[in-house]
Amino acid sequence: MRIPRTRLRRPLATTAALAAVAWGVTIAPAHADPQGACNPNFTRYYGVPETAVVDSVITYRIAVPIAPGTTGSRTVTMTKQYTVTTQVNNSTDFTVDAKTLFGNVSTKVGFQVSDTMGSTDTTQTTETFNFLQPDYYLVYQGTRRVQGEWIKWICARTGYDTGYWLRVGGPNGVYQSFEYPEQGVVSCSTVAPPGSLRAKAKQELGC
């Protein structure tokens, strides 16, 4: 049963894309190493994701029992369950150079992830929904989290405005980011594609 809502959300992905990024799926390494010459005055660093693990995370939720005779519009405030933050090497304080890394992560997984400092705690958690039938519902907010290892490249200077790409040695770094959050409502009768946030919310409901 589909529950009309007062706020539209961005669709997660096509069915094929969902199948590729189900819970805990590791996207196969696909190197996008920088090629050719570079100008160290403009682009100093370049991050390449070595691996990417995508999973669905419920960040806010609230159970809403709707008894017979109590259907209709209701405003609810969800409670926090989990926080996802954008991090580079386990730090939320990173430079603008990390934008190249998160841009390449978005390309790798096939959807846009946050490339700025922030977390899922900055989103709106009070919403109004229209419950049309008696049931036991879960109002949720969540996201697709992406975690993995990355490789750092630097533009090694050979002249005033010339250089070449050089891979930095040592162990890989680690990163984490997330997709723009989604809100929704589910009950045990809700049809949810495997690997989707709706399916994860049904799991949280105990269906």
Backbone as CSV, one residue per row, in Angstrom:
resi,resn,N_x,N_y,N_z,CA_x,CA_y,CA_z,C_x,C_y,C_z
1,MET,0.845,-1.190,0.000,0.000,0.000,0.000,0.881,1.240,0.000
2,ARG,0.604,2.125,-0.871,1.402,3.335,-0.970,0.770,4.434,-0.129
3,ILE,1.564,5.091,0.691,1.063,6.118,1.580,1.386,7.482,1.000
4,PRO,0.391,8.310,0.633,0.687,9.649,0.114,1.456,10.454,1.145
5,ARG,2.422,11.224,0.712,3.248,12.007,1.614,3.292,13.450,1.160
6,THR,3.702,14.311,2.048,3.686,15.733,1.749,5.000,16.210,1.141
7,ARG,5.974,15.340,1.063,7.278,15.755,0.584,7.821,14.726,-0.388
8,LEU,8.204,15.170,-1.553,8.758,14.271,-2.542,10.201,13.974,-2.180
9,ARG,10.680,12.808,-2.598,12.066,12.459,-2.356,12.721,12.064,-3.663
10,ARG,14.026,12.169,-3.683,14.784,11.749,-4.849,14.755,10.243,-4.960
11,PRO,14.438,9.671,-6.141,14.438,8.206,-6.280,15.833,7.660,-6.064
12,LEU,15.912,6.489,-5.456,17.214,5.917,-5.166,17.964,5.522,-6.424
13,ALA,17.332,4.756,-7.273,18.020,4.289,-8.473,17.060,3.436,-9.263
14,THR,17.487,3.019,-10.439,16.702,2.075,-11.206,16.808,0.699,-10.571
15,THR,15.951,-0.229,-11.007,15.984,-1.585,-10.462,17.339,-2.229,-10.682
16,ALA,17.903,-2.012,-11.860,19.218,-2.600,-12.157,20.280,-2.032,-11.240
17,ALA,20.222,-0.728,-10.988,21.212,-0.112,-10.118,21.056,-0.615,-8.689
18,LEU,19.801,-0.803,-8.251,19.571,-1.312,-6.908,20.177,-2.699,-6.745
19,ALA,20.046,-3.510,-7.764,20.609,-4.847,-7.689,22.116,-4.801,-7.542
20,ALA,22.731,-3.740,-8.085,24.187,-3.636,-8.042,24.694,-3.073,-6.730
21,VAL,23.810,-2.398,-5.964,24.277,-1.761,-4.736,23.406,-2.179,-3.557
22,ALA,23.109,-3.452,-3.444,22.330,-3.964,-2.317,23.158,-3.882,-1.046
23,TRP,22.567,-4.268,0.072,23.219,-4.128,1.360,24.584,-4.807,1.366
24,GLY,25.588,-4.078,1.786,26.903,-4.648,1.989,27.604,-5.127,0.740
25,VAL,27.212,-4.669,-0.428,27.843,-5.111,-1.667,29.122,-4.320,-1.899
26,THR,30.197,-5.025,-2.221,31.455,-4.372,-2.563,31.530,-4.185,-4.068
27,ILE,31.647,-2.936,-4.498,31.792,-2.659,-5.919,33.207,-3.043,-6.334
28,ALA,33.341,-3.815,-7.400,34.644,-4.306,-7.830,35.591,-3.146,-8.135
29,PRO,36.885,-3.307,-7.808,37.845,-2.239,-8.094,37.804,-1.840,-9.561
30,ALA,37.784,-0.540,-9.790,37.801,-0.005,-11.159,38.680,1.232,-11.137
31,HIS,39.938,1.041,-11.397,40.903,2.127,-11.273,40.608,3.232,-12.279
32,ALA,40.653,4.452,-11.781,40.512,5.627,-12.637,41.745,6.501,-12.408
33,ASP,42.920,5.878,-12.595,44.161,6.588,-12.323,44.296,7.805,-13.231
34,PRO,44.803,8.909,-12.699,44.983,10.108,-13.530,45.994,9.846,-14.642
35,GLN,45.714,10.420,-15.782,46.553,10.200,-16.952,47.156,11.518,-17.441
36,GLY,48.315,11.417,-18.081,48.908,12.568,-18.747,49.540,13.565,-17.793
37,ALA,49.798,14.771,-18.327,50.449,15.822,-17.561,49.448,16.510,-16.638
38,CYS,49.962,17.264,-15.681,49.120,18.011,-14.758,49.764,19.356,-14.464
39,ASN,48.973,20.278,-13.948,49.459,21.602,-13.561,49.354,21.718,-12.047
40,PRO,50.472,21.685,-11.325,50.423,21.701,-9.859,49.892,22.999,-9.274
41,ASN,49.776,24.033,-10.090,49.221,25.299,-9.607,47.701,25.233,-9.470
42,PHE,47.073,24.270,-10.141,45.616,24.169,-10.131,45.126,22.873,-9.487
43,THR,45.757,21.751,-9.800,45.335,20.462,-9.262,46.538,19.792,-8.630
44,ARG,46.550,19.787,-7.301,47.697,19.243,-6.580,47.497,17.784,-6.202
45,TYR,46.268,17.426,-5.809,45.994,16.072,-5.341,44.854,15.450,-6.139
46,TYR,44.855,14.113,-6.184,43.816,13.383,-6.894,43.572,12.089,-6.136
47,GLY,42.315,11.837,-5.742,41.996,10.625,-4.991,41.256,9.617,-5.844
48,VAL,41.689,8.376,-5.782,41.073,7.292,-6.552,40.545,6.237,-5.583
49,PRO,39.219,5.951,-5.605,38.694,4.898,-4.731,39.148,3.515,-5.196
50,GLU,39.805,2.783,-4.316,40.244,1.426,-4.634,39.097,0.435,-4.459
51,THR,38.307,0.628,-3.403,37.143,-0.212,-3.149,35.976,0.668,-2.718
52,ALA,34.762,0.123,-2.819,33.562,0.847,-2.385,32.534,-0.161,-1.897
53,VAL,32.190,-0.107,-0.626,31.176,-0.974,-0.041,29.940,-0.131,0.230
54,VAL,28.811,-0.516,-0.341,27.557,0.230,-0.224,26.595,-0.545,0.672
55,ASP,26.031,0.137,1.667,24.989,-0.489,2.467,23.924,0.541,2.822
56,SER,22.722,0.044,3.136,21.596,0.901,3.504,21.579,1.084,5.011
57,VAL,21.419,2.346,5.443,21.455,2.666,6.869,20.215,3.483,7.225
58,ILE,19.455,3.042,8.224,18.342,3.821,8.745,18.902,4.771,9.799
59,THR,18.777,6.070,9.567,19.360,7.064,10.470,18.358,7.621,11.476
60,TYR,17.091,7.731,11.089,16.026,8.184,11.982,14.802,7.300,11.755
61,ARG,14.006,7.119,12.813,12.790,6.319,12.644,11.840,6.564,13.808
62,ILE,10.569,6.203,13.595,9.584,6.177,14.663,8.465,5.230,14.253
63,ALA,8.037,4.382,15.173,6.919,3.480,14.927,5.618,4.242,15.165
64,VAL,4.659,4.053,14.250,3.379,4.768,14.333,2.237,3.756,14.212
65,PRO,1.591,3.383,15.319,0.426,2.506,15.239,-0.824,3.329,14.911
66,ILE,-1.538,2.917,13.877,-2.772,3.602,13.481,-3.938,2.660,13.731
67,ALA,-4.723,2.974,14.729,-5.864,2.143,15.093,-7.080,2.530,14.251
68,PRO,-8.055,1.641,14.127,-9.291,1.998,13.413,-9.910,3.263,13.998
69,GLY,-10.321,4.159,13.125,-10.917,5.407,13.550,-9.925,6.523,13.798
70,THR,-8.605,6.244,13.626,-7.588,7.277,13.859,-6.787,7.598,12.607
71,THR,-7.272,7.169,11.440,-6.560,7.465,10.194,-6.609,8.951,9.893
72,GLY,-5.715,9.353,8.964,-5.673,10.749,8.563,-4.276,11.322,8.702
73,SER,-4.188,12.635,8.624,-2.897,13.329,8.663,-2.334,13.337,10.079
74,ARG,-1.022,13.086,10.153,-0.363,13.111,11.457,1.075,13.604,11.291
75,THR,1.498,14.497,12.174,2.873,15.005,12.176,3.692,14.208,13.181
76,VAL,4.829,13.700,12.720,5.669,12.866,13.578,7.097,13.399,13.575
77,THR,7.781,13.175,14.682,9.193,13.523,14.805,9.985,12.241,15.020
78,MET,10.872,11.942,14.105,11.653,10.717,14.186,12.802,10.864,15.186
79,THR,13.206,9.758,15.790,14.324,9.748,16.721,15.562,9.174,16.033
80,LYS,16.715,9.690,16.417,17.965,9.291,15.759,18.375,7.881,16.145
81,GLN,18.762,7.109,15.139,19.248,5.752,15.336,20.737,5.626,15.036
82,TYR,21.188,6.403,14.054,22.570,6.247,13.595,22.976,7.506,12.833
83,THR,24.234,7.852,12.899,24.762,9.014,12.177,25.809,8.561,11.177
84,VAL,25.682,9.021,9.945,26.699,8.778,8.926,27.380,10.106,8.622
85,THR,28.689,10.139,8.687,29.452,11.356,8.427,30.369,11.166,7.232
86,THR,30.676,12.267,6.569,31.666,12.251,5.505,33.044,12.323,6.142
87,GLN,33.885,11.346,5.852,35.197,11.271,6.488,36.271,10.884,5.480
88,VAL,37.456,11.375,5.723,38.640,10.948,4.984,39.691,10.566,6.010
89,ASN,40.164,9.325,5.940,41.146,8.803,6.895,40.676,8.984,8.335
90,ASN,39.404,8.645,8.546,38.764,8.682,9.869,38.679,10.074,10.473
91,SER,38.769,11.101,9.653,38.664,12.476,10.126,37.554,13.193,9.359
92,THR,36.734,13.952,10.090,35.689,14.748,9.443,36.222,16.100,8.986
93,ASP,37.476,16.392,9.298,38.097,17.665,8.917,39.068,17.397,7.777
94,PHE,38.637,17.680,6.555,39.486,17.419,5.396,39.464,18.619,4.461
95,THR,40.423,18.664,3.560,40.579,19.817,2.684,39.734,19.660,1.430
96,VAL,39.669,20.747,0.667,38.890,20.753,-0.561,39.434,19.754,-1.577
97,ASP,40.692,19.335,-1.416,41.275,18.365,-2.346,40.521,17.045,-2.349
98,ALA,39.796,16.753,-1.250,39.051,15.502,-1.171,37.882,15.462,-2.137
99,LYS,37.495,16.607,-2.692,36.386,16.625,-3.648,36.665,15.720,-4.844
100,THR,37.935,15.642,-5.258,38.247,14.751,-6.382,37.987,13.303,-6.006
101,LEU,38.297,12.950,-4.760,38.048,11.583,-4.301,36.561,11.271,-4.334
102,PHE,35.736,12.144,-3.730,34.304,11.852,-3.653,33.634,11.949,-5.020
103,GLY,34.160,12.776,-5.900,33.657,12.795,-7.266,33.893,11.457,-7.951
104,ASN,35.062,10.877,-7.731,35.370,9.574,-8.315,34.590,8.448,-7.630
105,VAL,34.296,8.608,-6.333,33.454,7.628,-5.641,32.055,7.628,-6.251
106,SER,31.506,8.822,-6.494,30.174,8.919,-7.105,30.144,8.222,-8.456
107,THR,31.176,8.421,-9.252,31.261,7.770,-10.560,31.328,6.257,-10.400
108,LYS,32.068,5.801,-9.409,32.270,4.367,-9.209,30.983,3.653,-8.812
109,VAL,30.202,4.262,-7.882,29.010,3.574,-7.380,27.753,3.897,-8.175
110,GLY,27.792,4.952,-8.992,26.656,5.254,-9.850,25.610,6.161,-9.243
111,PHE,25.901,6.800,-8.115,25.002,7.806,-7.548,25.838,8.844,-6.792
112,GLN,25.248,10.013,-6.565,25.973,11.132,-5.983,26.122,10.984,-4.478
113,VAL,27.357,11.116,-3.986,27.602,11.112,-2.547,28.083,12.492,-2.120
114,SER,27.969,12.765,-0.827,28.387,14.054,-0.293,29.895,14.236,-0.457
115,ASP,30.296,15.440,-0.909,31.724,15.723,-1.049,32.151,16.873,-0.141
116,THR,31.315,17.191,0.846,31.630,18.257,1.792,31.547,17.714,3.213
117,MET,32.133,18.447,4.159,32.069,18.040,5.560,30.632,18.119,6.046
118,GLY,30.139,17.056,6.651,28.768,17.051,7.134,28.326,15.655,7.518
119,SER,27.078,15.561,7.977,26.535,14.284,8.404,25.039,14.257,8.153
120,THR,24.443,13.101,8.372,22.997,12.943,8.199,22.220,13.643,9.307
121,ASP,22.896,14.158,10.338,22.204,14.840,11.430,21.666,16.209,11.033
122,THR,22.038,16.701,9.857,21.616,18.043,9.443,20.286,18.037,8.708
123,THR,19.647,16.894,8.567,18.414,16.799,7.785,17.182,16.992,8.665
124,GLN,16.067,17.342,8.011,14.800,17.555,8.706,14.226,16.232,9.180
125,THR,13.752,16.190,10.435,13.255,14.928,10.977,11.805,15.012,11.455
126,THR,11.139,16.125,11.252,9.713,16.248,11.571,8.945,16.424,10.275
127,GLU,8.010,15.522,10.002,7.273,15.535,8.750,5.801,15.192,9.009
128,THR,4.960,15.541,8.043,3.532,15.215,8.120,3.193,14.188,7.056
129,PHE,2.509,13.134,7.463,2.131,12.061,6.555,0.629,11.803,6.679
130,ASN,0.069,11.235,5.619,-1.357,10.921,5.609,-1.525,9.401,5.661
131,PHE,-2.010,8.901,6.771,-2.189,7.462,6.965,-3.637,7.114,6.632
132,LEU,-3.835,6.328,5.588,-5.178,6.085,5.064,-5.853,4.857,5.646
133,GLN,-5.061,3.914,6.166,-5.659,2.680,6.683,-5.029,2.308,8.018
134,PRO,-5.780,1.635,8.874,-5.202,1.154,10.132,-4.084,0.148,9.855
135,ASP,-2.988,0.303,10.546,-1.853,-0.613,10.389,-0.780,-0.187,11.376
136,TYR,0.312,-0.929,11.383,1.474,-0.571,12.202,2.559,-0.128,11.235
137,TYR,2.945,1.134,11.314,3.846,1.740,10.345,5.194,2.093,10.973
138,LEU,6.185,2.211,10.098,7.478,2.768,10.483,7.758,3.953,9.569
139,VAL,7.862,5.129,10.159,8.309,6.322,9.432,9.827,6.363,9.576
140,TYR,10.526,6.486,8.469,11.976,6.364,8.522,12.671,7.420,7.671
141,GLN,13.918,7.616,7.996,14.830,8.372,7.142,16.132,7.579,7.084
142,GLY,16.727,7.526,5.917,17.946,6.741,5.786,18.750,7.152,4.581
143,THR,19.830,6.439,4.361,20.729,6.781,3.268,21.489,5.537,2.832
144,ARG,22.131,5.654,1.682,23.083,4.630,1.272,24.478,5.132,1.640
145,ARG,25.131,4.397,2.521,26.485,4.733,2.958,27.500,4.046,2.051
146,VAL,28.585,4.740,1.765,29.663,4.176,0.956,30.961,4.277,1.747
147,GLN,31.650,3.152,1.885,32.924,3.109,2.595,33.941,2.342,1.760
148,GLY,35.206,2.659,1.953,36.227,1.918,1.230,37.615,2.474,1.434
149,GLU,38.538,1.960,0.636,39.923,2.424,0.652,40.176,3.280,-0.590
150,TRP,41.135,4.191,-0.482,41.446,5.050,-1.610,42.954,5.230,-1.754
151,ILE,43.343,5.625,-2.957,44.747,5.852,-3.296,44.942,7.337,-3.589
152,LYS,46.009,7.894,-3.058,46.294,9.317,-3.263,47.386,9.503,-4.305
153,TRP,47.112,10.416,-5.239,48.087,10.816,-6.246,48.415,12.288,-6.054
154,ILE,49.672,12.667,-6.349,50.049,14.075,-6.306,50.598,14.486,-7.668
155,CYS,50.435,15.755,-7.962,51.009,16.297,-9.194,52.435,16.735,-8.890
156,ALA,53.405,15.926,-9.289,54.813,16.210,-9.024,55.304,17.291,-9.992
157,ARG,55.771,18.375,-9.451,56.155,19.523,-10.272,57.431,19.242,-11.068
158,THR,57.396,19.600,-12.346,58.581,19.543,-13.195,58.954,20.922,-13.722
159,GLY,58.093,21.894,-13.541,58.324,23.267,-13.984,57.323,24.187,-13.315
160,TYR,57.296,25.443,-13.759,56.404,26.411,-13.131,54.943,25.967,-13.199
161,ASP,54.506,25.499,-14.353,53.118,25.079,-14.504,53.004,23.702,-15.151
162,THR,54.014,22.862,-14.943,53.989,21.511,-15.508,54.285,20.485,-14.422
163,GLY,53.776,19.282,-14.634,54.021,18.215,-13.686,53.515,16.890,-14.219
164,TYR,53.710,15.852,-13.431,53.208,14.531,-13.799,52.614,13.877,-12.556
165,TRP,51.669,12.952,-12.788,50.983,12.307,-11.676,51.855,11.219,-11.063
166,LEU,51.968,11.248,-9.725,52.796,10.305,-8.990,51.976,9.713,-7.851
167,ARG,51.902,8.398,-7.813,51.145,7.740,-6.744,51.922,7.815,-5.436
168,VAL,51.226,8.203,-4.381,51.846,8.285,-3.063,52.000,6.881,-2.496
169,GLY,53.170,6.586,-1.961,53.425,5.259,-1.415,52.789,5.067,-0.051
170,GLY,52.970,3.869,0.505,52.409,3.576,1.812,51.035,2.952,1.714
171,PRO,50.407,2.699,2.869,49.085,2.052,2.868,48.009,2.963,2.296
172,ASN,46.951,2.337,1.791,45.823,3.112,1.287,45.141,3.866,2.413
173,GLY,44.476,4.960,2.060,43.645,5.662,3.016,42.257,5.057,3.054
174,VAL,41.414,5.552,3.956,40.029,5.091,4.052,39.103,6.304,3.946
175,TYR,37.868,6.059,3.502,36.899,7.133,3.357,35.503,6.617,3.689
176,GLN,34.598,7.568,3.915,33.181,7.256,4.099,32.363,8.447,3.630
177,SER,31.251,8.182,2.975,30.339,9.244,2.586,28.938,8.647,2.463
178,PHE,27.980,9.467,2.014,26.601,8.992,1.969,25.825,9.741,0.896
179,GLU,24.732,9.114,0.462,23.834,9.693,-0.523,22.854,10.639,0.165
180,TYR,22.249,11.539,-0.611,21.229,12.430,-0.069,20.147,11.592,0.599
181,PRO,19.794,11.905,1.862,18.861,11.033,2.610,17.475,10.932,1.980
182,GLU,16.835,9.816,2.234,15.476,9.510,1.772,14.563,9.346,2.976
183,GLN,13.319,9.807,2.854,12.306,9.581,3.874,11.177,8.740,3.297
184,GLY,10.483,8.022,4.166,9.361,7.230,3.693,8.594,6.595,4.826
185,VAL,7.568,5.836,4.458,6.716,5.121,5.399,6.544,3.699,4.890
186,VAL,6.665,2.717,5.793,6.445,1.327,5.409,5.582,0.640,6.454
187,SER,4.884,-0.392,6.020,4.238,-1.349,6.915,4.653,-2.730,6.422
188,CYS,4.239,-3.763,7.082,4.647,-5.100,6.658,4.067,-5.486,5.302
189,SER,3.015,-4.790,4.869,2.416,-5.082,3.569,3.046,-4.281,2.440
190,THR,3.991,-3.392,2.751,4.640,-2.568,1.737,5.522,-3.418,0.832
191,VAL,5.408,-3.214,-0.453,6.287,-3.889,-1.418,7.578,-3.084,-1.519
192,ALA,8.723,-3.723,-1.308,10.006,-3.027,-1.304,11.025,-3.810,-2.115
193,PRO,11.698,-3.168,-3.074,12.728,-3.858,-3.865,13.869,-4.342,-2.974
194,PRO,14.398,-5.520,-3.214,15.539,-6.011,-2.425,16.707,-5.029,-2.482
195,GLY,17.329,-4.796,-1.341,18.471,-3.906,-1.286,18.132,-2.450,-1.119
196,SER,16.835,-2.101,-1.150,16.437,-0.707,-1.042,16.317,-0.297,0.415
197,LEU,16.247,1.008,0.642,16.040,1.507,1.992,14.677,1.090,2.535
198,ARG,13.684,1.013,1.663,12.352,0.573,2.089,12.412,-0.861,2.625
199,ALA,13.187,-1.704,1.960,13.354,-3.075,2.446,14.086,-3.092,3.790
200,LYS,15.073,-2.220,3.929,15.791,-2.122,5.197,14.851,-1.647,6.299
201,ALA,13.962,-0.677,5.979,13.004,-0.179,6.963,12.027,-1.284,7.372
202,LYS,11.584,-2.113,6.432,10.706,-3.238,6.773,11.423,-4.197,7.718
203,GLN,12.691,-4.388,7.489,13.477,-5.249,8.372,13.514,-4.655,9.777
204,GLU,13.669,-3.340,9.870,13.668,-2.664,11.176,12.313,-2.805,11.856
205,LEU,11.247,-2.875,11.069,9.892,-3.008,11.602,9.649,-4.404,12.141
206,GLY,10.507,-5.342,11.736,10.382,-6.716,12.211,9.548,-7.600,11.318
207,CYS,9.349,-7.165,10.064,8.534,-7.960,9.141,9.308,-9.198,8.681
